[in-house]
Amino acid sequence: MLNQAVECCPTSAELWLALARLGTYENAQKVLNKARENIPMDRHIWITVAKLQEASGNVHKVEKIIERAITSLRANGVEINREQWIQDAEECGKAGSVATCQAIIRAVMGIGIEEEDWKHTWMEDADSCVVHNALECAQAIYAYALQVFPCEKSVWLRAVCFEKNHGTRESLEALSQRAVAYCPKAEVLWLMGAKCKWLAGDVPAARSILALAFQATPNSEEIWLAAVKLESENNEYERARRLLAKARSSAPTARVFMKSGKLEWLLGNIAAAQELCEEALKHYEDFPKLWMMKGQIKEQKQLVEKAWKAYNQGLKKCPHSILLWLLLSRLEEKVGQLTRARAILEKSCLKNPKNPDL
């Protein structure tokens, strides 16, 4: 019946495709070839040919078929509508024809877009595919974008985040390794790679990644502190202490000193924590967390007057630190000075009129 139907209606793509679905691989090929002869302007027939080859194990033929499709359709006066083809790719991916999906994406990504708009448009395309749950499409878009922009940190970051949310641990690790190879100065990519290994329970591998990160970005505060966090949260406090000592020597920052003091405080070495805090305040007196730590240590030691002094000194240097105002107010409240506590909060509101917490 379908054979008669295509003879009667040789320009009906739906009938040709229905007929192709009924036969063997060889018959389907013949049917689709005839369909292309009769309807040279229909993209669906070309896409079905590609899907047929993929399903038959001839994946290597898929790319050429899609390229020929674009060339042939253009030669027959068909305008290549990029959005339509991406929708076709989404449908192919959802149907399990991943190679066809990816080939379509590679073929149409640059069509109808100015070169300066490529990156922005492709990232929007990938986001749209994720919304449509067309994950194979999004993956193909990121892969293509990375070929065109191999040294763009933002593209690697988006691709790694996609793999983190939708890929496997293996695919995430592989992509993270490629990312830092192309963008060795991008701290965030090193950190994501190390975290991936850590969450997988492979602490030595996470250490190795951070060790390589040190070589690539030797003065990175984020890398130092990530290494410290890795050791601290795995109860390797001596390792963390040694790392912080090295960091204070080679990449001293307010946060490095603060983390050093907090570690000693956590381990009960109050004198060492105080000493580090005092040393840090000589260089970073405008860093409010150092004043908070100093005051809280004094409170812990029941030295109320010294805690009060630390918070007040801190507020002279950091009048917009909300937490410092709150710590000072609570200290007054603890010792029963409710009127003074209220006055401190009122003063803090005058200094920070737009803060809803106060």
Short mmCIF file of C-alpha atoms in Angstrom, two decimals:
data_model
loop_
_atom_site.label_atom_id
_atom_site.label_comp_id
_atom_site.label_asym_id
_atom_site.label_seq_id
_atom_site.Cartn_x
_atom_site.Cartn_y
_atom_site.Cartn_z
CA MET A 1 0.00 0.00 0.00
CA LEU A 2 2.78 2.43 0.91
CA ASN A 3 4.59 1.57 -2.32
CA GLN A 4 1.47 2.60 -4.23
CA ALA A 5 1.11 5.66 -2.03
CA VAL A 6 4.58 7.04 -2.83
CA GLU A 7 3.95 6.43 -6.54
CA CYS A 8 0.77 8.46 -6.30
CA CYS A 9 2.22 11.13 -3.97
CA PRO A 10 5.97 11.18 -4.72
CA THR A 11 6.43 14.54 -2.97
CA SER A 12 5.07 13.38 0.40
CA ALA A 13 8.02 13.08 2.78
CA GLU A 14 5.85 11.45 5.44
CA LEU A 15 4.92 8.58 3.14
CA TRP A 16 8.52 7.96 2.05
CA LEU A 17 9.70 7.96 5.68
CA ALA A 18 6.90 5.57 6.69
CA LEU A 19 7.88 3.22 3.87
CA ALA A 20 11.55 3.36 4.84
CA ARG A 21 10.71 2.35 8.42
CA LEU A 22 9.04 -0.87 7.26
CA GLY A 23 11.87 -2.52 5.32
CA THR A 24 15.34 -3.88 5.96
CA TYR A 25 18.42 -1.68 6.08
CA GLU A 26 19.10 -2.23 2.36
CA ASN A 27 15.50 -1.52 1.38
CA ALA A 28 15.36 1.53 3.62
CA GLN A 29 18.48 2.88 1.90
CA LYS A 30 16.91 2.45 -1.52
CA VAL A 31 13.65 4.06 -0.40
CA LEU A 32 15.42 7.06 1.11
CA ASN A 33 17.59 7.52 -1.97
CA LYS A 34 14.45 7.63 -4.13
CA ALA A 35 12.88 10.01 -1.63
CA ARG A 36 15.85 12.38 -1.97
CA GLU A 37 15.49 12.29 -5.75
CA ASN A 38 11.79 13.13 -5.58
CA ILE A 39 11.99 15.64 -2.72
CA PRO A 40 15.46 17.24 -2.85
CA MET A 41 14.33 20.13 -0.63
CA ASP A 42 13.24 18.17 2.47
CA ARG A 43 15.79 18.08 5.32
CA HIS A 44 13.99 15.32 7.23
CA ILE A 45 14.86 12.74 4.60
CA TRP A 46 18.56 13.57 4.87
CA ILE A 47 18.40 13.40 8.66
CA THR A 48 16.65 10.03 8.47
CA VAL A 49 19.42 8.75 6.18
CA ALA A 50 22.00 9.82 8.77
CA LYS A 51 20.03 8.15 11.58
CA LEU A 52 19.74 4.97 9.51
CA GLN A 53 23.52 4.83 9.02
CA GLU A 54 24.12 5.44 12.71
CA ALA A 55 21.66 2.71 13.71
CA SER A 56 23.44 0.32 11.33
CA GLY A 57 26.81 0.98 12.93
CA ASN A 58 28.13 3.25 10.18
CA VAL A 59 28.76 6.20 12.50
CA HIS A 60 31.70 7.35 10.38
CA LYS A 61 29.29 8.16 7.54
CA VAL A 62 26.98 10.39 9.57
CA GLU A 63 29.09 13.58 9.46
CA LYS A 64 29.45 13.47 5.66
CA ILE A 65 25.73 12.85 5.17
CA ILE A 66 24.79 15.91 7.21
CA GLU A 67 27.39 18.04 5.41
CA ARG A 68 26.05 16.81 2.04
CA ALA A 69 22.53 17.59 3.24
CA ILE A 70 23.40 21.23 3.95
CA THR A 71 25.21 21.58 0.60
CA SER A 72 22.43 19.90 -1.39
CA LEU A 73 19.61 21.84 0.26
CA ARG A 74 21.39 25.12 -0.36
CA ALA A 75 21.98 24.14 -3.99
CA ASN A 76 18.22 23.58 -4.29
CA GLY A 77 17.48 27.04 -2.93
CA VAL A 78 16.56 25.99 0.60
CA GLU A 79 17.43 28.49 3.34
CA ILE A 80 19.12 26.74 6.26
CA ASN A 81 17.12 27.70 9.33
CA ARG A 82 19.53 27.24 12.21
CA GLU A 83 16.85 27.05 14.92
CA GLN A 84 14.94 24.35 13.01
CA TRP A 85 18.06 22.25 12.64
CA ILE A 86 18.87 22.58 16.35
CA GLN A 87 15.34 21.37 17.13
CA ASP A 88 15.97 18.43 14.80
CA ALA A 89 19.22 17.73 16.65
CA GLU A 90 17.37 17.80 19.99
CA GLU A 91 14.88 15.23 18.68
CA CYS A 92 17.72 13.03 17.37
CA GLY A 93 19.47 13.14 20.73
CA LYS A 94 16.33 12.22 22.63
CA ALA A 95 15.70 9.35 20.18
CA GLY A 96 19.16 7.96 20.85
CA SER A 97 20.77 9.07 17.57
CA VAL A 98 23.57 10.88 19.36
CA ALA A 99 26.06 10.89 16.47
CA THR A 100 23.45 12.45 14.17
CA CYS A 101 22.58 14.98 16.84
CA GLN A 102 26.22 15.97 17.25
CA ALA A 103 26.83 16.11 13.48
CA ILE A 104 23.88 18.47 13.03
CA ILE A 105 25.14 20.74 15.78
CA ARG A 106 28.62 20.92 14.24
CA ALA A 107 27.15 21.65 10.82
CA VAL A 108 24.84 24.53 11.78
CA MET A 109 26.49 26.25 14.74
CA GLY A 110 28.02 29.09 12.75
CA ILE A 111 25.21 29.57 10.22
CA GLY A 112 23.60 33.00 10.23
CA ILE A 113 25.63 34.40 13.13
CA GLU A 114 28.34 37.07 13.08
CA GLU A 115 31.68 35.81 14.37
CA GLU A 116 31.72 38.26 17.28
CA ASP A 117 28.39 36.80 18.47
CA TRP A 118 29.42 33.15 18.35
CA LYS A 119 30.36 32.61 21.96
CA HIS A 120 27.38 34.43 23.46
CA THR A 121 24.91 32.75 21.09
CA TRP A 122 26.32 29.27 21.59
CA MET A 123 26.17 29.56 25.36
CA GLU A 124 22.52 30.61 25.05
CA ASP A 125 21.91 27.66 22.73
CA ALA A 126 23.42 25.27 25.28
CA ASP A 127 21.28 26.73 28.06
CA SER A 128 18.18 26.36 25.90
CA CYS A 129 19.00 22.71 25.20
CA VAL A 130 19.38 22.02 28.92
CA VAL A 131 15.97 23.59 29.55
CA HIS A 132 14.53 21.28 26.88
CA ASN A 133 16.33 18.33 28.51
CA ALA A 134 18.29 17.85 25.27
CA LEU A 135 21.52 17.09 27.11
CA GLU A 136 23.29 15.42 24.16
CA CYS A 137 22.73 18.62 22.19
CA ALA A 138 24.10 20.84 24.95
CA GLN A 139 27.14 18.60 25.29
CA ALA A 140 27.76 18.81 21.54
CA ILE A 141 27.47 22.60 21.61
CA TYR A 142 30.03 22.88 24.41
CA ALA A 143 32.37 20.49 22.60
CA TYR A 144 32.13 22.57 19.43
CA ALA A 145 32.55 25.85 21.31
CA LEU A 146 35.69 24.53 23.01
CA GLN A 147 37.18 23.64 19.64
CA VAL A 148 36.64 27.21 18.46
CA PHE A 149 37.56 28.88 21.77
CA PRO A 150 40.11 26.51 23.37
CA CYS A 151 41.61 29.18 25.65
CA GLU A 152 38.40 30.84 26.85
CA LYS A 153 38.10 30.26 30.58
CA SER A 154 34.40 31.20 30.63
CA VAL A 155 33.53 28.52 28.07
CA TRP A 156 35.49 25.84 29.94
CA LEU A 157 33.80 26.88 33.16
CA ARG A 158 30.33 26.57 31.63
CA ALA A 159 31.22 23.19 30.11
CA VAL A 160 32.65 21.86 33.38
CA CYS A 161 29.55 23.04 35.28
CA PHE A 162 27.38 21.26 32.71
CA GLU A 163 29.32 18.00 33.20
CA LYS A 164 29.13 18.42 36.96
CA ASN A 165 25.33 18.71 36.82
CA HIS A 166 24.55 16.29 34.00
CA GLY A 167 27.58 14.15 33.17
CA THR A 168 29.38 11.28 34.85
CA ARG A 169 32.24 11.55 37.30
CA GLU A 170 34.57 10.19 34.61
CA SER A 171 33.46 12.75 32.01
CA LEU A 172 33.79 15.56 34.56
CA GLU A 173 37.30 14.51 35.54
CA ALA A 174 38.39 14.18 31.90
CA LEU A 175 36.99 17.61 31.01
CA SER A 176 38.55 19.22 34.09
CA GLN A 177 41.96 17.88 33.09
CA ARG A 178 41.59 19.30 29.58
CA ALA A 179 40.38 22.62 31.00
CA VAL A 180 43.47 23.26 33.13
CA ALA A 181 45.73 22.14 30.28
CA TYR A 182 44.31 24.94 28.12
CA CYS A 183 43.79 27.50 30.91
CA PRO A 184 46.50 26.80 33.53
CA LYS A 185 46.12 30.21 35.17
CA ALA A 186 42.40 29.77 35.85
CA GLU A 187 42.20 29.07 39.60
CA VAL A 188 38.55 28.10 39.54
CA LEU A 189 39.16 25.26 37.07
CA TRP A 190 41.92 23.77 39.26
CA LEU A 191 39.65 24.06 42.28
CA MET A 192 36.75 22.33 40.54
CA GLY A 193 39.03 19.50 39.43
CA ALA A 194 40.41 19.02 42.94
CA LYS A 195 36.94 19.14 44.48
CA CYS A 196 35.72 16.51 42.02
CA LYS A 197 38.44 14.11 43.19
CA TRP A 198 37.85 14.97 46.84
CA LEU A 199 34.12 14.31 46.64
CA ALA A 200 34.90 11.00 44.96
CA GLY A 201 36.93 10.10 48.06
CA ASP A 202 40.29 10.31 46.29
CA VAL A 203 42.12 12.70 48.60
CA PRO A 204 45.64 11.90 47.24
CA ALA A 205 44.47 12.74 43.71
CA ALA A 206 42.96 16.01 44.97
CA ARG A 207 46.32 16.81 46.59
CA SER A 208 48.11 16.06 43.32
CA ILE A 209 45.83 18.42 41.39
CA LEU A 210 46.41 21.21 43.91
CA ALA A 211 50.15 20.57 43.76
CA LEU A 212 50.02 21.12 40.00
CA ALA A 213 47.88 24.20 40.60
CA PHE A 214 50.61 25.62 42.87
CA GLN A 215 53.08 25.29 40.00
CA ALA A 216 50.74 27.05 37.58
CA THR A 217 49.57 29.78 40.01
CA PRO A 218 52.20 29.94 42.78
CA ASN A 219 50.77 32.99 44.60
CA SER A 220 47.10 32.12 44.46
CA GLU A 221 45.34 32.67 47.77
CA GLU A 222 42.41 30.49 46.65
CA ILE A 223 44.66 27.53 45.82
CA TRP A 224 46.51 27.78 49.15
CA LEU A 225 43.29 27.95 51.12
CA ALA A 226 41.72 25.11 49.16
CA ALA A 227 44.72 22.92 50.01
CA VAL A 228 44.39 23.90 53.68
CA LYS A 229 40.66 23.10 53.66
CA LEU A 230 41.33 19.71 52.09
CA GLU A 231 43.78 18.79 54.86
CA SER A 232 41.73 20.29 57.72
CA GLU A 233 38.52 18.53 56.74
CA ASN A 234 40.40 15.24 56.53
CA ASN A 235 41.84 15.80 60.03
CA GLU A 236 45.35 16.31 58.65
CA TYR A 237 45.97 19.31 60.88
CA GLU A 238 49.76 19.21 60.78
CA ARG A 239 49.67 19.24 56.99
CA ALA A 240 47.26 22.19 57.12
CA ARG A 241 49.50 24.02 59.58
CA ARG A 242 52.56 23.54 57.36
CA LEU A 243 50.66 24.75 54.31
CA LEU A 244 49.50 27.88 56.13
CA ALA A 245 53.06 28.61 57.28
CA LYS A 246 54.24 28.38 53.67
CA ALA A 247 51.33 30.53 52.51
CA ARG A 248 52.15 33.25 55.06
CA SER A 249 55.68 33.22 53.73
CA SER A 250 55.05 33.15 49.99
CA ALA A 251 51.52 34.53 49.55
CA PRO A 252 50.59 36.46 52.70
CA THR A 253 47.06 37.87 52.74
CA ALA A 254 44.54 38.80 55.41
CA ARG A 255 42.55 35.61 54.75
CA VAL A 256 45.64 33.43 55.00
CA PHE A 257 46.47 34.92 58.40
CA MET A 258 42.85 34.63 59.52
CA LYS A 259 42.68 30.95 58.51
CA SER A 260 45.99 30.38 60.32
CA GLY A 261 44.62 31.90 63.50
CA LYS A 262 41.33 30.01 63.23
CA LEU A 263 43.14 26.69 62.82
CA GLU A 264 45.20 27.25 65.96
CA TRP A 265 42.10 28.40 67.80
CA LEU A 266 40.24 25.26 66.65
CA LEU A 267 43.09 23.09 67.91
CA GLY A 268 43.06 24.84 71.29
CA ASN A 269 46.33 26.72 70.78
CA ILE A 270 44.87 30.00 72.00
CA ALA A 271 48.24 31.73 72.52
CA ALA A 272 49.34 30.90 68.96
CA ALA A 273 45.97 32.07 67.60
CA GLN A 274 46.29 35.38 69.46
CA GLU A 275 49.84 35.87 68.25
CA LEU A 276 48.84 35.29 64.63
CA CYS A 277 45.89 37.62 64.99
CA GLU A 278 48.04 40.41 66.43
CA GLU A 279 50.64 39.94 63.69
CA ALA A 280 47.97 40.07 61.02
CA LEU A 281 46.41 43.26 62.40
CA LYS A 282 49.74 45.05 61.99
CA HIS A 283 49.34 44.61 58.23
CA TYR A 284 45.60 44.21 57.65
CA GLU A 285 43.83 46.40 60.18
CA ASP A 286 40.94 47.05 57.78
CA PHE A 287 39.99 43.34 57.68
CA PRO A 288 37.03 43.03 60.07
CA LYS A 289 37.22 39.27 60.62
CA LEU A 290 40.58 39.65 62.33
CA TRP A 291 39.05 42.06 64.87
CA MET A 292 36.12 39.67 65.33
CA MET A 293 38.47 36.80 66.04
CA LYS A 294 40.50 38.88 68.48
CA GLY A 295 37.39 39.95 70.37
CA GLN A 296 35.86 36.46 70.43
CA ILE A 297 39.06 34.93 71.78
CA LYS A 298 39.04 37.55 74.56
CA GLU A 299 35.39 36.73 75.29
CA GLN A 300 36.22 33.03 75.46
CA LYS A 301 38.89 33.85 78.05
CA GLN A 302 36.32 35.92 80.01
CA LEU A 303 38.31 39.11 79.33
CA VAL A 304 35.25 41.29 78.75
CA GLU A 305 37.05 44.64 78.84
CA LYS A 306 39.64 43.50 76.31
CA ALA A 307 36.94 42.03 74.05
CA TRP A 308 35.02 45.32 74.25
CA LYS A 309 38.21 47.19 73.34
CA ALA A 310 38.93 44.86 70.37
CA TYR A 311 35.45 45.32 68.91
CA ASN A 312 35.60 49.09 69.33
CA GLN A 313 39.04 49.28 67.73
CA GLY A 314 37.77 47.19 64.89
CA LEU A 315 34.76 49.45 64.33
CA LYS A 316 37.03 52.49 64.07
CA LYS A 317 38.81 50.78 61.18
CA CYS A 318 35.77 48.95 59.75
CA PRO A 319 32.66 51.02 60.52
CA HIS A 320 30.59 49.19 57.90
CA SER A 321 31.13 45.70 59.30
CA ILE A 322 27.66 44.62 60.44
CA LEU A 323 28.94 41.59 62.35
CA LEU A 324 31.32 43.72 64.42
CA TRP A 325 28.45 46.00 65.47
CA LEU A 326 26.35 42.96 66.39
CA LEU A 327 29.18 41.34 68.39
CA LEU A 328 29.72 44.52 70.37
CA SER A 329 25.99 44.91 71.03
CA ARG A 330 25.67 41.29 72.17
CA LEU A 331 28.65 41.67 74.46
CA GLU A 332 26.95 44.61 76.18
CA GLU A 333 23.76 42.55 76.38
CA LYS A 334 25.64 39.64 77.98
CA VAL A 335 26.93 41.82 80.80
CA GLY A 336 23.48 43.32 81.39
CA GLN A 337 24.08 46.68 79.72
CA LEU A 338 20.86 46.68 77.68
CA THR A 339 20.74 50.45 77.27
CA ARG A 340 24.28 50.53 75.88
CA ALA A 341 23.51 47.54 73.62
CA ARG A 342 20.52 49.39 72.18
CA ALA A 343 22.56 52.58 71.74
CA ILE A 344 25.22 50.63 69.82
CA LEU A 345 22.58 49.22 67.46
CA GLU A 346 21.13 52.68 66.92
CA LYS A 347 24.58 54.06 66.14
CA SER A 348 25.23 51.17 63.75
CA CYS A 349 21.99 52.00 61.92
CA LEU A 350 23.17 55.58 61.43
CA LYS A 351 26.49 54.31 60.03
CA ASN A 352 24.77 51.71 57.84
CA PRO A 353 21.29 53.09 57.06
CA LYS A 354 20.54 50.67 54.21
CA ASN A 355 21.20 47.43 56.07
CA PRO A 356 18.01 45.52 56.94
CA ASP A 357 19.72 43.16 59.44
CA LEU A 358 20.47 46.00 61.83
#
